[in-house]
CSV table of C-alpha atoms in Angstrom, one decimal:
chain,number,residue,atom,x,y,z
A,1,GLN,CA,29.3,-35.0,-10.6
A,2,VAL,CA,30.1,-32.2,-8.3
A,3,GLN,CA,27.4,-30.0,-6.7
A,4,LEU,CA,28.2,-26.7,-5.1
A,5,VAL,CA,26.0,-24.8,-2.6
A,6,GLU,CA,26.8,-21.3,-1.5
A,7,SER,CA,25.6,-19.8,1.8
A,8,GLY,CA,26.4,-16.9,4.1
A,9,GLY,CA,25.1,-14.0,2.1
A,10,GLY,CA,23.0,-11.3,3.6
A,11,LEU,CA,22.4,-7.6,4.2
A,12,VAL,CA,25.3,-5.7,5.9
A,13,GLN,CA,26.5,-2.2,6.3
A,14,ALA,CA,29.5,-0.6,4.6
A,15,GLY,CA,32.6,-1.5,6.4
A,16,ASP,CA,31.2,-4.7,7.8
A,17,SER,CA,32.4,-8.3,7.2
A,18,LEU,CA,30.8,-11.4,5.9
A,19,ARG,CA,32.0,-14.9,5.3
A,20,LEU,CA,30.6,-17.0,2.4
A,21,SER,CA,30.8,-20.7,2.3
A,22,CYS,CA,30.7,-23.1,-0.6
A,23,ALA,CA,29.8,-26.7,0.3
A,24,ALA,CA,30.8,-29.2,-2.3
A,25,SER,CA,29.8,-32.8,-2.9
A,26,GLY,CA,32.0,-35.3,-4.7
A,27,ARG,CA,35.0,-37.2,-3.4
A,28,THR,CA,37.3,-35.6,-6.0
A,29,PHE,CA,36.6,-32.0,-5.1
A,30,ARG,CA,39.8,-31.8,-3.0
A,31,TRP,CA,41.7,-31.9,-6.3
A,32,TYR,CA,39.8,-29.2,-8.0
A,33,ALA,CA,40.7,-25.6,-8.3
A,34,ALA,CA,37.9,-23.4,-7.0
A,35,GLY,CA,36.9,-19.8,-7.0
A,36,TRP,CA,34.3,-17.1,-6.7
A,37,PHE,CA,32.6,-14.9,-9.2
A,38,ARG,CA,30.0,-12.2,-8.6
A,39,GLN,CA,27.3,-10.5,-10.7
A,40,ALA,CA,25.6,-7.2,-9.9
A,41,PRO,CA,22.3,-6.2,-11.6
A,42,GLY,CA,22.9,-5.0,-15.1
A,43,LYS,CA,26.5,-6.1,-15.0
A,44,GLU,CA,28.5,-9.0,-16.4
A,45,ARG,CA,29.6,-11.7,-14.1
A,46,GLU,CA,33.1,-10.9,-12.9
A,47,PHE,CA,36.0,-12.8,-11.4
A,48,VAL,CA,36.7,-12.4,-7.7
A,49,ALA,CA,39.2,-14.9,-6.5
A,50,ASN,CA,40.4,-18.5,-6.9
A,51,ILE,CA,42.5,-21.0,-5.0
A,52,ASN,CA,44.4,-24.1,-6.1
A,53,TRP,CA,43.7,-27.7,-5.0
A,54,SER,CA,45.9,-27.6,-1.9
A,55,GLY,CA,44.9,-24.1,-0.8
A,56,GLY,CA,48.5,-22.9,-1.1
A,57,GLY,CA,48.0,-20.7,-4.1
A,58,THR,CA,45.5,-17.9,-4.4
A,59,TYR,CA,44.7,-15.1,-6.8
A,60,TYR,CA,42.5,-12.0,-6.4
A,61,ALA,CA,40.9,-9.4,-8.6
A,62,ASP,CA,42.3,-6.0,-8.0
A,63,SER,CA,38.9,-4.7,-6.8
A,64,VAL,CA,39.0,-7.0,-3.7
A,65,LYS,CA,42.7,-7.6,-3.1
A,66,GLY,CA,43.5,-6.8,0.5
A,67,ARG,CA,39.9,-7.0,1.6
A,68,PHE,CA,38.8,-10.5,0.6
A,69,THR,CA,40.4,-13.8,1.5
A,70,ILE,CA,39.7,-17.1,-0.2
A,71,SER,CA,40.5,-20.4,1.7
A,72,ARG,CA,39.4,-24.0,1.7
A,73,ASP,CA,39.1,-26.9,4.1
A,74,ASN,CA,39.3,-30.0,2.0
A,75,ALA,CA,38.5,-32.2,5.0
A,76,LYS,CA,35.1,-30.5,5.0
A,77,ASN,CA,34.8,-30.1,1.2
A,78,THR,CA,34.2,-26.4,1.7
A,79,VAL,CA,35.6,-23.2,0.1
A,80,TYR,CA,35.3,-19.9,1.9
A,81,LEU,CA,35.3,-16.3,1.0
A,82,GLN,CA,36.0,-13.9,3.9
A,83,MET,CA,34.9,-10.4,2.9
A,84,ASN,CA,36.1,-7.5,5.0
A,85,SER,CA,35.7,-3.8,4.7
A,86,LEU,CA,32.7,-4.3,2.4
A,87,LYS,CA,31.6,-1.5,0.1
A,88,PRO,CA,28.3,-0.9,-1.6
A,89,GLU,CA,29.9,-1.7,-4.9
A,90,ASP,CA,30.5,-5.3,-3.6
A,91,THR,CA,26.7,-5.8,-3.8
A,92,ALA,CA,26.1,-8.7,-6.1
A,93,VAL,CA,25.1,-12.4,-6.3
A,94,TYR,CA,28.2,-14.4,-5.5
A,95,TYR,CA,28.8,-17.7,-7.2
A,96,CYS,CA,31.1,-20.5,-6.3
A,97,ALA,CA,32.9,-22.3,-9.1
A,98,ALA,CA,35.2,-25.3,-9.4
A,99,SER,CA,37.1,-27.1,-12.1
A,100,GLU,CA,39.3,-30.1,-12.4
A,101,SER,CA,41.2,-28.5,-15.4
A,102,ALA,CA,41.2,-24.7,-14.9
A,103,ARG,CA,44.5,-23.3,-13.9
A,104,SER,CA,44.6,-21.1,-10.8
A,105,GLY,CA,47.0,-18.3,-10.1
A,106,TYR,CA,45.5,-15.9,-12.7
A,107,SER,CA,42.3,-14.1,-13.4
A,108,TRP,CA,39.5,-16.4,-14.6
A,109,SER,CA,37.0,-15.8,-17.3
A,110,ARG,CA,33.7,-17.7,-17.7
A,111,SER,CA,35.3,-19.7,-20.5
A,112,ASP,CA,38.0,-20.9,-18.1
A,113,LEU,CA,35.3,-22.7,-16.2
A,114,ARG,CA,34.0,-24.5,-19.3
A,115,GLY,CA,33.3,-28.1,-18.2
A,116,GLY,CA,33.4,-27.1,-14.6
A,117,TYR,CA,30.8,-26.6,-11.9
A,118,TRP,CA,28.8,-23.6,-10.6
A,119,GLY,CA,26.7,-23.1,-7.5
A,120,GLN,CA,23.3,-21.4,-7.5
A,121,GLY,CA,24.6,-18.1,-6.0
A,122,THR,CA,24.1,-16.2,-2.7
A,123,GLN,CA,23.0,-12.6,-2.5
A,124,VAL,CA,25.3,-10.1,-0.8
A,125,THR,CA,23.9,-6.6,-0.2
A,126,VAL,CA,26.0,-3.8,1.3
A,127,SER,CA,24.1,-0.7,2.3
A,128,SER,CA,25.7,2.7,2.8
């Protein structure tokens, strides 16, 4: 089993930056594709970014492209989401996800993570 724990969320002002971390357990995590989703109140959970097992391939939703960067440090079993130029519309609960079978390099839906793993989420609030 793989367990994912997000951290790093908080309250920031528009234009500020924040880095989220996703700490994973499980010795096979280094071989898993991983990514981030977010869900705002009253909205459906939406895809943010993903990264392949080696960290050499990434994909971003258009809404965050150029502002957010996903990365991973497999030696630390950790995935990161660096968020720059934050906007109020970025306010959401951010969830880390990982899958042994999901293909990275394209936008993920919830169904793509079927059989995968999810963290508990961390709140990001961006004030204007």
